[in-house]
mmCIF file of C-alpha atoms and ligand atoms in Angstrom:
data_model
loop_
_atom_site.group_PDB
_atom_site.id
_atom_site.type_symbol
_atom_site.label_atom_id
_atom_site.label_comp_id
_atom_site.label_asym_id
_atom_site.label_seq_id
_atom_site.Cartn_x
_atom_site.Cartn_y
_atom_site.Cartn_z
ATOM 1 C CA UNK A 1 17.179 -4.241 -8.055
ATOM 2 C CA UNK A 2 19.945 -1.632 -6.376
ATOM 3 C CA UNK A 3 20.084 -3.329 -2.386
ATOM 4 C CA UNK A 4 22.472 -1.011 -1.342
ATOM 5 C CA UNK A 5 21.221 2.424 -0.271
ATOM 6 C CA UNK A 6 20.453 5.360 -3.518
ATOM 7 C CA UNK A 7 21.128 8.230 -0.889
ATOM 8 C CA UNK A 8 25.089 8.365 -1.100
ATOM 9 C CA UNK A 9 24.156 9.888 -4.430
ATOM 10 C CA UNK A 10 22.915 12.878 -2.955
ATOM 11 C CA UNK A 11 25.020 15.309 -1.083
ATOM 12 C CA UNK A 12 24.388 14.405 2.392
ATOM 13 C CA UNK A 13 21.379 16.077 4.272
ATOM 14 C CA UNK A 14 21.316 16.261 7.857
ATOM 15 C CA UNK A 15 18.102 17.690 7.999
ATOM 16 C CA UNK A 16 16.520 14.712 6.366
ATOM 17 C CA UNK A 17 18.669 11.708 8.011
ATOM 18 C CA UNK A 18 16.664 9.023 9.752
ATOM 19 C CA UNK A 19 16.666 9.750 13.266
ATOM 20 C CA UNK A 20 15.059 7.605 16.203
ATOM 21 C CA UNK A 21 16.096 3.935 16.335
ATOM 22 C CA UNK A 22 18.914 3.111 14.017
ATOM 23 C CA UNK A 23 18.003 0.884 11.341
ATOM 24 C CA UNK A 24 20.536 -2.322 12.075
ATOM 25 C CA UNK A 25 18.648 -1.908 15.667
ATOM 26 C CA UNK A 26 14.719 -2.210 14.158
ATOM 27 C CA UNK A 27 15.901 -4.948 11.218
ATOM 28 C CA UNK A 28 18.099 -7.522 14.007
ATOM 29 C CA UNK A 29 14.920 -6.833 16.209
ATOM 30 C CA UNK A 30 12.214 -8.567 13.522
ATOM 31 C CA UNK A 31 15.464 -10.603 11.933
ATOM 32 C CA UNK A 32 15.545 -12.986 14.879
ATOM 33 C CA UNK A 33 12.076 -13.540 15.246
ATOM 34 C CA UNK A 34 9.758 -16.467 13.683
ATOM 35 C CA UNK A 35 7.614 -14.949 10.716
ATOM 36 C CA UNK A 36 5.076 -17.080 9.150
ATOM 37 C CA UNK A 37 5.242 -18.252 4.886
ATOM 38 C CA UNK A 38 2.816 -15.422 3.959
ATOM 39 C CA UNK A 39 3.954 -12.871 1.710
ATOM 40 C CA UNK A 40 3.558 -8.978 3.530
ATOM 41 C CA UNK A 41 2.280 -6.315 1.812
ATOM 42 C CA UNK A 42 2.757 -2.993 3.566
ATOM 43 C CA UNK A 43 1.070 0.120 2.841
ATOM 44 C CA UNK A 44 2.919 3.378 4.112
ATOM 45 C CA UNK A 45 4.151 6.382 3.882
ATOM 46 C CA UNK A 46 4.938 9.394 6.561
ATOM 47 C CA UNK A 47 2.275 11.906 4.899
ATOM 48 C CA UNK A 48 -1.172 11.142 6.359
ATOM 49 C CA UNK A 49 -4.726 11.170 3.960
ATOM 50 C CA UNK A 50 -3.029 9.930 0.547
ATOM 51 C CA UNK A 51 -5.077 7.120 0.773
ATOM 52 C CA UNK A 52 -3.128 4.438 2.736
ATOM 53 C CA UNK A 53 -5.997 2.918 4.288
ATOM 54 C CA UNK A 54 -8.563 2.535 0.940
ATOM 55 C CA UNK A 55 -5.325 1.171 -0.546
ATOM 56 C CA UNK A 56 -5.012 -1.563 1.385
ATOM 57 C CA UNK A 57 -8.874 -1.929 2.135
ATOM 58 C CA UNK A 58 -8.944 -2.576 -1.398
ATOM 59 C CA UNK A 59 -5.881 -4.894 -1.760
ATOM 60 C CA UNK A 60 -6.870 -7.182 1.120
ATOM 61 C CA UNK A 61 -10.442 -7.485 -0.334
ATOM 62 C CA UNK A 62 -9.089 -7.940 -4.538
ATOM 63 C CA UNK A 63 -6.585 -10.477 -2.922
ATOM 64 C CA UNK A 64 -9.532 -12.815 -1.054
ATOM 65 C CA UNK A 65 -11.975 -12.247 -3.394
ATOM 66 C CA UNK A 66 -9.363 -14.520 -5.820
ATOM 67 C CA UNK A 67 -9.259 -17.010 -3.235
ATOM 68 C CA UNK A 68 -6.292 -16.438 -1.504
ATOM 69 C CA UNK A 69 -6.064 -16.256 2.385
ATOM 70 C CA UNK A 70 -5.354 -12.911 4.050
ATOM 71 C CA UNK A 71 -4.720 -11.281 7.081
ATOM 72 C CA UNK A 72 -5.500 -7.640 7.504
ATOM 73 C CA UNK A 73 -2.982 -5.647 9.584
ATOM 74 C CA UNK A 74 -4.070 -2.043 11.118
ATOM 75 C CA UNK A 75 -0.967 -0.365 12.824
ATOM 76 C CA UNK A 76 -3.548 3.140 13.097
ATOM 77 C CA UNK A 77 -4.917 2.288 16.188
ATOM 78 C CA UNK A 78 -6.302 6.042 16.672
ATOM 79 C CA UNK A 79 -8.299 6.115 13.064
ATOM 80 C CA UNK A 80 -8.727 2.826 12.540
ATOM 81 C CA UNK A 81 -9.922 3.094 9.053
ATOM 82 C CA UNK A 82 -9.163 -0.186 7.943
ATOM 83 C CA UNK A 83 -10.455 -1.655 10.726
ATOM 84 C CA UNK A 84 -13.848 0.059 10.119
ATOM 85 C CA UNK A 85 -13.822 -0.678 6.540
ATOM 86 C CA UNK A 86 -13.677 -4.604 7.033
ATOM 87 C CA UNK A 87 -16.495 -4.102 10.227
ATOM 88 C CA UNK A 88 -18.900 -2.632 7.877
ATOM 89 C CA UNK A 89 -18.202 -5.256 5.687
ATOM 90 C CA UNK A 90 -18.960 -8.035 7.899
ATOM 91 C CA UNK A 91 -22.532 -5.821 8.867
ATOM 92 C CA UNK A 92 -23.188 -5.431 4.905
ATOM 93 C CA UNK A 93 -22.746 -9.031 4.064
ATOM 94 C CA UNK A 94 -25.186 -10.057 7.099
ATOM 95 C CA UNK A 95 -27.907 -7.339 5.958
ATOM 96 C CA UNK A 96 -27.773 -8.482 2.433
ATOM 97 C CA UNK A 97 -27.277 -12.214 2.907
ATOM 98 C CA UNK A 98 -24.644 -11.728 0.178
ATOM 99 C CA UNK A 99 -21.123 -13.898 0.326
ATOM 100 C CA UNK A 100 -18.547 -11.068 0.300
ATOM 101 C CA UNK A 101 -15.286 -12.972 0.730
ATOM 102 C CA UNK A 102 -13.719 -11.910 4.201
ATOM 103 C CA UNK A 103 -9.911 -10.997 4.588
ATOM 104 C CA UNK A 104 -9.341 -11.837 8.576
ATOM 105 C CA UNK A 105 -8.538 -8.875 10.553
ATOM 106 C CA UNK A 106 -6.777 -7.586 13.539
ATOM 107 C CA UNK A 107 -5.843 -4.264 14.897
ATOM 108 C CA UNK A 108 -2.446 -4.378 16.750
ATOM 109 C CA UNK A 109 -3.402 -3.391 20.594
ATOM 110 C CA UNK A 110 0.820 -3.241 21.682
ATOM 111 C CA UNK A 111 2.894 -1.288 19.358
ATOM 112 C CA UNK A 112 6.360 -3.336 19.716
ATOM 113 C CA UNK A 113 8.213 -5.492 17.050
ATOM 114 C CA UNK A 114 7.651 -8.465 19.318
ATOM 115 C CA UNK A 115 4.146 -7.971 19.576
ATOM 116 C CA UNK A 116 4.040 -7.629 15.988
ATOM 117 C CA UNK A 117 5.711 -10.289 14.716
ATOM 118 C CA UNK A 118 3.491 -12.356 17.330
ATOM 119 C CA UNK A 119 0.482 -11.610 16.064
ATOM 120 C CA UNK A 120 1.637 -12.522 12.292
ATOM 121 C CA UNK A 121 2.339 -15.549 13.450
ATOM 122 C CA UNK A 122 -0.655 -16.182 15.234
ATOM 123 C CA UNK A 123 -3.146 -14.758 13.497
ATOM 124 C CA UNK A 124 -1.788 -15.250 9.761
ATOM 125 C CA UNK A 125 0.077 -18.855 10.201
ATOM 126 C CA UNK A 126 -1.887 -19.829 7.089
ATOM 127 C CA UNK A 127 -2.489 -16.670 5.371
ATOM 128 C CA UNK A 128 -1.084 -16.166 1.793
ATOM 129 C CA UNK A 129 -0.671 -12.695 2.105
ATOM 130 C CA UNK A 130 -0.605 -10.478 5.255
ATOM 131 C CA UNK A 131 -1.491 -6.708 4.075
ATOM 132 C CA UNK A 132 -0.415 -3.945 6.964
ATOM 133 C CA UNK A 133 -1.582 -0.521 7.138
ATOM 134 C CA UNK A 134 0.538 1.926 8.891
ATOM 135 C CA UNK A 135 -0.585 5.540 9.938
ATOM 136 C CA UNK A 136 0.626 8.502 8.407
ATOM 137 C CA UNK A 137 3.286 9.404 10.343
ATOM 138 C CA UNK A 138 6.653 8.315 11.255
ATOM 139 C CA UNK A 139 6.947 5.735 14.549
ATOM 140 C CA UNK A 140 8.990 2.559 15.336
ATOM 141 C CA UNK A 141 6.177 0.016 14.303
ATOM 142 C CA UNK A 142 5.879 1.847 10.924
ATOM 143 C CA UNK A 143 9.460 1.144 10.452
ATOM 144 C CA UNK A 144 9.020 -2.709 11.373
ATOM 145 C CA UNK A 145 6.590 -2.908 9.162
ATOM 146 C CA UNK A 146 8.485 -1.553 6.431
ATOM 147 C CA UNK A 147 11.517 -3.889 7.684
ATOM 148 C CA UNK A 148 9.440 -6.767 7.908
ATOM 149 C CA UNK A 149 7.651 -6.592 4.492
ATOM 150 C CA UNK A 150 8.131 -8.308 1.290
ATOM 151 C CA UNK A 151 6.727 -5.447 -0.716
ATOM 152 C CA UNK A 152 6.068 -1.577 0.352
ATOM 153 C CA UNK A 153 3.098 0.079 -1.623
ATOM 154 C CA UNK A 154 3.396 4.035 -0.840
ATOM 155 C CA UNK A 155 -0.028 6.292 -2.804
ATOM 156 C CA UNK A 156 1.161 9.561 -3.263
ATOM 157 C CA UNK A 157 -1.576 12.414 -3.941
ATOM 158 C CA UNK A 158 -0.751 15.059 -6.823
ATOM 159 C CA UNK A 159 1.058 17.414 -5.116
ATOM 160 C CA UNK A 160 4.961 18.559 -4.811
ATOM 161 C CA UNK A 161 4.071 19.637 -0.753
ATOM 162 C CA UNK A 162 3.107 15.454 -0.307
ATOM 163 C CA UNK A 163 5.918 14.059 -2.793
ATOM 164 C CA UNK A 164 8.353 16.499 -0.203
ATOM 165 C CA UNK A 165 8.480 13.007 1.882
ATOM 166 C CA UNK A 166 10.330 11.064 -1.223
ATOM 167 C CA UNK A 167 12.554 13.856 -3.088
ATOM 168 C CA UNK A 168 13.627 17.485 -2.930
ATOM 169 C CA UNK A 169 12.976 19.368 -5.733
ATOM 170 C CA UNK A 170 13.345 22.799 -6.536
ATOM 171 C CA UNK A 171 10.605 24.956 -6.154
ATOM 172 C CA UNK A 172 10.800 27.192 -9.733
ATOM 173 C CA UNK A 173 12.702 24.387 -11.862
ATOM 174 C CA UNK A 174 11.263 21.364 -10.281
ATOM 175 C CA UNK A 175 15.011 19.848 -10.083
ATOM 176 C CA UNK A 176 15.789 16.885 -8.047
ATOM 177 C CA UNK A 177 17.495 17.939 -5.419
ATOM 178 C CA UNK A 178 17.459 15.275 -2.721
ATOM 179 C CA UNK A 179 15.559 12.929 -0.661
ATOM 180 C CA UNK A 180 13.064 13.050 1.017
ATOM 181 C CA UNK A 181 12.790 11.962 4.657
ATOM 182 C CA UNK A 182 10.654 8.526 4.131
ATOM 183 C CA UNK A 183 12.928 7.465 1.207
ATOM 184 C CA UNK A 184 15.670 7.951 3.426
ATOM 185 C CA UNK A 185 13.747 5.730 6.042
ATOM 186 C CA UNK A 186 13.322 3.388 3.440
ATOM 187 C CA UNK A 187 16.794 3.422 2.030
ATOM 188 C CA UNK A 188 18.228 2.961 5.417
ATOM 189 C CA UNK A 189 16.039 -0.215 6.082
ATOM 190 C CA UNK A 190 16.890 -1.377 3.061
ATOM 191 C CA UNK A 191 20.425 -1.085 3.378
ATOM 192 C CA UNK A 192 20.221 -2.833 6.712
ATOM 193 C CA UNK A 193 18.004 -5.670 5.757
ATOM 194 C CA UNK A 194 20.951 -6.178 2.702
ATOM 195 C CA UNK A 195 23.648 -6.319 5.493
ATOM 196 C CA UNK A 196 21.778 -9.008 7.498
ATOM 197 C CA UNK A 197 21.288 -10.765 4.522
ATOM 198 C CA UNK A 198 17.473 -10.237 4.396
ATOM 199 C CA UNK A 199 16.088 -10.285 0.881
ATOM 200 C CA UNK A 200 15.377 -6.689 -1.179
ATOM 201 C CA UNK A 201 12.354 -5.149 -0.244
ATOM 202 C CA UNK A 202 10.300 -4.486 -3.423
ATOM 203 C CA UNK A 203 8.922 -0.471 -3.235
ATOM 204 C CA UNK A 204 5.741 0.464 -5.444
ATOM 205 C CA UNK A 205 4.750 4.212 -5.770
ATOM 206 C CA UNK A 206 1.819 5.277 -7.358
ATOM 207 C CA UNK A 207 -0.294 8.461 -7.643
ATOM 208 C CA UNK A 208 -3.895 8.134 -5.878
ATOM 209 C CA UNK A 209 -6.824 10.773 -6.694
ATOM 210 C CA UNK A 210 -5.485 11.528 -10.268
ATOM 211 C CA UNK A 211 -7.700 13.809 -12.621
ATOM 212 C CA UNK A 212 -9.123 12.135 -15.768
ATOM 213 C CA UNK A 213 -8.167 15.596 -17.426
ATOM 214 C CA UNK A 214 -4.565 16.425 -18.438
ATOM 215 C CA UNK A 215 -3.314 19.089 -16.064
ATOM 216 C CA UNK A 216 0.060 20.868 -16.199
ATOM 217 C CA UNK A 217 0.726 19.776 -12.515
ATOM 218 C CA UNK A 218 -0.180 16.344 -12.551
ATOM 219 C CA UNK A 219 2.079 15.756 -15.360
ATOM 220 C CA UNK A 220 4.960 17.786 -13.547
ATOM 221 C CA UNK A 221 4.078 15.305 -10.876
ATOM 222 C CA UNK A 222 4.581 12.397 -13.367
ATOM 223 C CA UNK A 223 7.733 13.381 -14.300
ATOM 224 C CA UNK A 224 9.049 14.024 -11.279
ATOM 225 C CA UNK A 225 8.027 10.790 -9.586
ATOM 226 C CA UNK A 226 10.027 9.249 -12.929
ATOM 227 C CA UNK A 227 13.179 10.740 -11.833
ATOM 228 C CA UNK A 228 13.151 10.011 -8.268
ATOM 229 C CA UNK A 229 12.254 6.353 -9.054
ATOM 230 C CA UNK A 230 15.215 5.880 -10.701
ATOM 231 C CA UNK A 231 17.628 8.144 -7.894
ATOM 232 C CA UNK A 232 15.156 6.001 -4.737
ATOM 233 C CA UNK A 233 15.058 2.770 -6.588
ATOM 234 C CA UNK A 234 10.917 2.499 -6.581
ATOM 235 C CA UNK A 235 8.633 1.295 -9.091
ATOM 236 C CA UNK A 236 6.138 3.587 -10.142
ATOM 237 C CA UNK A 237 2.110 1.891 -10.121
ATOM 238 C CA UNK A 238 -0.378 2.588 -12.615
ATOM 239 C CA UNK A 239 -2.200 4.624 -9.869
ATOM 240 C CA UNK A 240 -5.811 5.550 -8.720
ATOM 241 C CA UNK A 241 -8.622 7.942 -10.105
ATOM 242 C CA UNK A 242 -10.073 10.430 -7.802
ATOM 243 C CA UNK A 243 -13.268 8.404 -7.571
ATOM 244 C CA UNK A 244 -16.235 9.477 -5.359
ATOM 245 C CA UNK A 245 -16.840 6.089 -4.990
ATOM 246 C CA UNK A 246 -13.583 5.096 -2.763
ATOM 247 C CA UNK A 247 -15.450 6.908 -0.299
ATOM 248 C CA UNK A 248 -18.891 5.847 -0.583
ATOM 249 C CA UNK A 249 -18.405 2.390 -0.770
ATOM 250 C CA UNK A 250 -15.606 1.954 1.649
ATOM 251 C CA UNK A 251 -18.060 3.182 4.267
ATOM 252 C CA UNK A 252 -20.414 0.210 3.419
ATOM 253 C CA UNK A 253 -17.108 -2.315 3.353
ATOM 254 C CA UNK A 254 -17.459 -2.505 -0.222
ATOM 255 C CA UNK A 255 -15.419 -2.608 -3.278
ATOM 256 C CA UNK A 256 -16.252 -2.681 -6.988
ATOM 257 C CA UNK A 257 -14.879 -5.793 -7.169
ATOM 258 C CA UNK A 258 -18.334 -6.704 -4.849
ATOM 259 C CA UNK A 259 -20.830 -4.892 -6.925
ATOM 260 C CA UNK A 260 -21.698 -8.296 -9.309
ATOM 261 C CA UNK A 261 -22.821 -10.164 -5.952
ATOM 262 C CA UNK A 262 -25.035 -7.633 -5.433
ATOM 263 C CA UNK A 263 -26.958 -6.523 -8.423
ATOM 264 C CA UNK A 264 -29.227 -4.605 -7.254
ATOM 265 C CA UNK A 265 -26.662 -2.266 -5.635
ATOM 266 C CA UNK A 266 -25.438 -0.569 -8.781
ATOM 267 C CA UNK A 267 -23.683 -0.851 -12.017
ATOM 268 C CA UNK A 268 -20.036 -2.274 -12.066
ATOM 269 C CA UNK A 269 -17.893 0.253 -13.399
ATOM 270 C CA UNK A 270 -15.106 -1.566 -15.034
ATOM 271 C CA UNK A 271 -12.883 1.369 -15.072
ATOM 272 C CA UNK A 272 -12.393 1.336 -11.524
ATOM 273 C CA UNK A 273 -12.260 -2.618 -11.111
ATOM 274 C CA UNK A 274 -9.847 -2.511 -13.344
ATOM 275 C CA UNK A 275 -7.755 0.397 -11.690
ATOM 276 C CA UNK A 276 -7.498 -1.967 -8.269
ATOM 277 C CA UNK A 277 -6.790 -5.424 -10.466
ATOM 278 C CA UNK A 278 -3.960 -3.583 -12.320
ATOM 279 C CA UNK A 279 -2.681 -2.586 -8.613
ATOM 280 C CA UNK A 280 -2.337 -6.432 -8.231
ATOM 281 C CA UNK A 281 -0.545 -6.659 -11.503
ATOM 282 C CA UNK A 282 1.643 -3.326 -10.883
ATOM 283 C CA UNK A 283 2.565 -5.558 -7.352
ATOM 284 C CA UNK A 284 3.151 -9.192 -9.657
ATOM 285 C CA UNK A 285 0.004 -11.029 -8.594
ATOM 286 C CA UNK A 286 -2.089 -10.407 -11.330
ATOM 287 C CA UNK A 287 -0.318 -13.510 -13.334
ATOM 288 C CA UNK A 288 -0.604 -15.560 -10.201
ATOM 289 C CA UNK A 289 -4.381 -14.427 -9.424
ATOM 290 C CA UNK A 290 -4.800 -16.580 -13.056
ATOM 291 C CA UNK A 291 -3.561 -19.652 -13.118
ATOM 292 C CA UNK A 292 -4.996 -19.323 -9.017
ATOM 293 C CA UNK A 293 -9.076 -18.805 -10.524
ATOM 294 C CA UNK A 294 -8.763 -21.233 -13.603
ATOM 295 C CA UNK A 295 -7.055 -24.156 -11.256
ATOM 296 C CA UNK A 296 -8.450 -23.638 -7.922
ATOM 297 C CA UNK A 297 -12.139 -23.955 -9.570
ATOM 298 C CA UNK A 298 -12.382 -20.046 -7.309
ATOM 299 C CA UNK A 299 -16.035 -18.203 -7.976
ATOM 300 C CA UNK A 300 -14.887 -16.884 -11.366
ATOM 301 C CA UNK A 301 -14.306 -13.043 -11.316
ATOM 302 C CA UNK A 302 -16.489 -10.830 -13.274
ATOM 303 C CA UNK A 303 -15.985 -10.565 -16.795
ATOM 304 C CA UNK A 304 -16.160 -6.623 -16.510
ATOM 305 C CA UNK A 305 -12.885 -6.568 -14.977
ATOM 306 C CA UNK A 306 -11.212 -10.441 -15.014
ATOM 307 C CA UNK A 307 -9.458 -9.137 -18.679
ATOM 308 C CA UNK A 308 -7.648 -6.603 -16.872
ATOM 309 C CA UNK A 309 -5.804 -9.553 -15.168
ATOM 310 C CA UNK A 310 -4.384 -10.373 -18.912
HETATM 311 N N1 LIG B 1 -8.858 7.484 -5.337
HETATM 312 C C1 LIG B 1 -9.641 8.160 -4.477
HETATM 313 N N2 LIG B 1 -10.714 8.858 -4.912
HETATM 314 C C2 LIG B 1 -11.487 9.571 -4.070
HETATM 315 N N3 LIG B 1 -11.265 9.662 -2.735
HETATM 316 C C3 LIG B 1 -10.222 8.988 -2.220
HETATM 317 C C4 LIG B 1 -9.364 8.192 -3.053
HETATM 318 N N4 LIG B 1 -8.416 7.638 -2.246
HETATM 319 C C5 LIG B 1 -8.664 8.063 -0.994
HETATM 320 N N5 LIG B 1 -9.743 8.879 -0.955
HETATM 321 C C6 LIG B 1 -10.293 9.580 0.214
HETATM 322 O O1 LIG B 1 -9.201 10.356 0.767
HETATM 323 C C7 LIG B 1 -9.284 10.384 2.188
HETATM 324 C C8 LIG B 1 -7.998 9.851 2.791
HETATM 325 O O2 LIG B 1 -7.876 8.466 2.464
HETATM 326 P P1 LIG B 1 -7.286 7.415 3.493
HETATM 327 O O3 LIG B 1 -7.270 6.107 2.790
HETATM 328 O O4 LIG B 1 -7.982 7.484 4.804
HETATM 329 O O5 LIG B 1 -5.782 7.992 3.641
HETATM 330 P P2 LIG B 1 -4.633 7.622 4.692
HETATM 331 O O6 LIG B 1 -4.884 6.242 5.203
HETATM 332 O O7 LIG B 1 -3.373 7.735 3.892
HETATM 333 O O8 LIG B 1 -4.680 8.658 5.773
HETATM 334 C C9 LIG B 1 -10.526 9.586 2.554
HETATM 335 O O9 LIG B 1 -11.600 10.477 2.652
HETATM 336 C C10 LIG B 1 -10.711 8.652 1.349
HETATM 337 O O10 LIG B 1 -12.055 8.229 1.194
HETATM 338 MG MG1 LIG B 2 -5.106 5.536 7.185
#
């Protein structure tokens, strides 16, 4: 993986350079400060409702359902849709008297580095895996987060206005034609964590609400996102279905991975179980989830969905 910054390829745009703190500033400020052994997952990107939140809902939840110890992270202290998500799933569990395996949970109150790194600390000491949601814009937390993590997970929806935020492209040929401004955010942390010797920060991007059918734009989408993984040094994820049930059951705190606690609830559909396993294996946990459930004697996961683990 590239660690020094893709955007020199580009002719320079000053319309898109990372403005606000400078990058050596935000990276020396979480550098310097004690961070606990749990691997951090964050979940970002500038553009707001591309699914950030159900993302990681679903992440925290498919990583403590396989036994592993997690602490959820919501930076979005105005929408607080993770937040909610995990609530309602402490209410559902009590009302059904099911066991729905709990990631811990905190929403940051103090948006500062210091505060941050704090509460990982604190609150994740013995976590495995600390998953952070940021909000959909650009702020100095969301860049900490981004500095701090071991892995950046950024859903895109199916549209050239939302991919504006990682690459330029011409509107009538669809030509790369630069970054966009959160790759450069990204490329700038990166470039700074690689000067203070932190190590590379692994970026998946993946489409959320795609259509089952084949559609001219999605697959202009597709193709695009292949380029600019290559020019912004990404990985591209299998991605998300637009599912009506991301919505319904996130309201209730649930997940398809849930649905075989509680029968009576409604049918698995292994499609979409699948879809969120194969986000663990697009990220490199799926081997470890594994050996994890056949040694650790874990609740064993459904069989509807435990082969997409491989
Ligand atoms: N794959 C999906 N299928 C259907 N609806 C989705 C999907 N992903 C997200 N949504 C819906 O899209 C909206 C925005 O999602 P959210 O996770 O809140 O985005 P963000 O955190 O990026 O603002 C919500 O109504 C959510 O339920
Ligand atoms: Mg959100």
């Amino acid at each position: 993986m590239n660690v020094v910054t893709p955007i020199g390829q580009f002719a320079a745009r000053r319309d898109v350079a990372m403005d606000g703190e400078h990058p050596q500033v935000i990276v020396a400020d979480i550098a310097g400060r004690p961070r606990g052994p749990a691997r951090i997952i964050t979940v970002a990107n500038e553009k707001g409702g591309v699914g950030k939140s159900t993302l990681a809902f679903h992440l925290a939840v498919a990583l403590a359902d396989t036994g592993h110890k997690v602490l959820a992270v919501d930076l979005d202290r105005r929408q607080q849709s993770l937040s909610r998500a995990l609530m309602a799933r402490g209410g559902t569990a009590k009302r059904l008297g099911a066991r729905l395996p709990l990631p811990r949970h905190l929403l940051l109150q103090q948006h500062s580095g210091a505060h941050l790194c704090q509460e990982l600390a604190r609150a994740g000491w013995d976590c495995d895996y600390v998953v952070i949601d940021a909000a959909g814009h650009d702020s100095p937390i969301a860049r900490r987060a981004i500095a701090l993590a071991d892995m950046l997970v950024s859903p895109v929806n199916c549209s050239f206005v939302d991919l504006e935020l990682l690459g330029r492209f011409h509107p009538v040929t669809h030509k790369l034609t630069g970054p966009g401004c959160f790759s450069v955010t990204v490329a700038e942390l990166r470039a700074a964590r690689a000067e203070a010797g932190m190590a590379p920060l692994d970026w998946l991007v993946l489409l959320n609400r795609k259509r089952r059918e084949t559609s001219h734009n999605q697959s202009r989408i597709e193709s695009a996102l292949r380029r600019l993984s290559q020019r912004m040094d990404f990985r591209l994820g299998s991605g998300l279905y637009e599912r009506v049930a991301y919505r319904e059951l996130v309201l209730l705190g649930l997940t398809h991975l849930d649905l075989h606690r509680i029968p009576d609830l409604g049918r698995i559909k292994a499609a979409a179980a699948g879809e969120v396993m194969q986000l663990l294996d697009d990220l490199d946990i799926g081997q470890e989830l594994n050996g994890l459930l056949s040694s650790a004697g874990v609740e064993q996961l459904n069989p509807a969905y435990s082969s997409h683990l491989g």
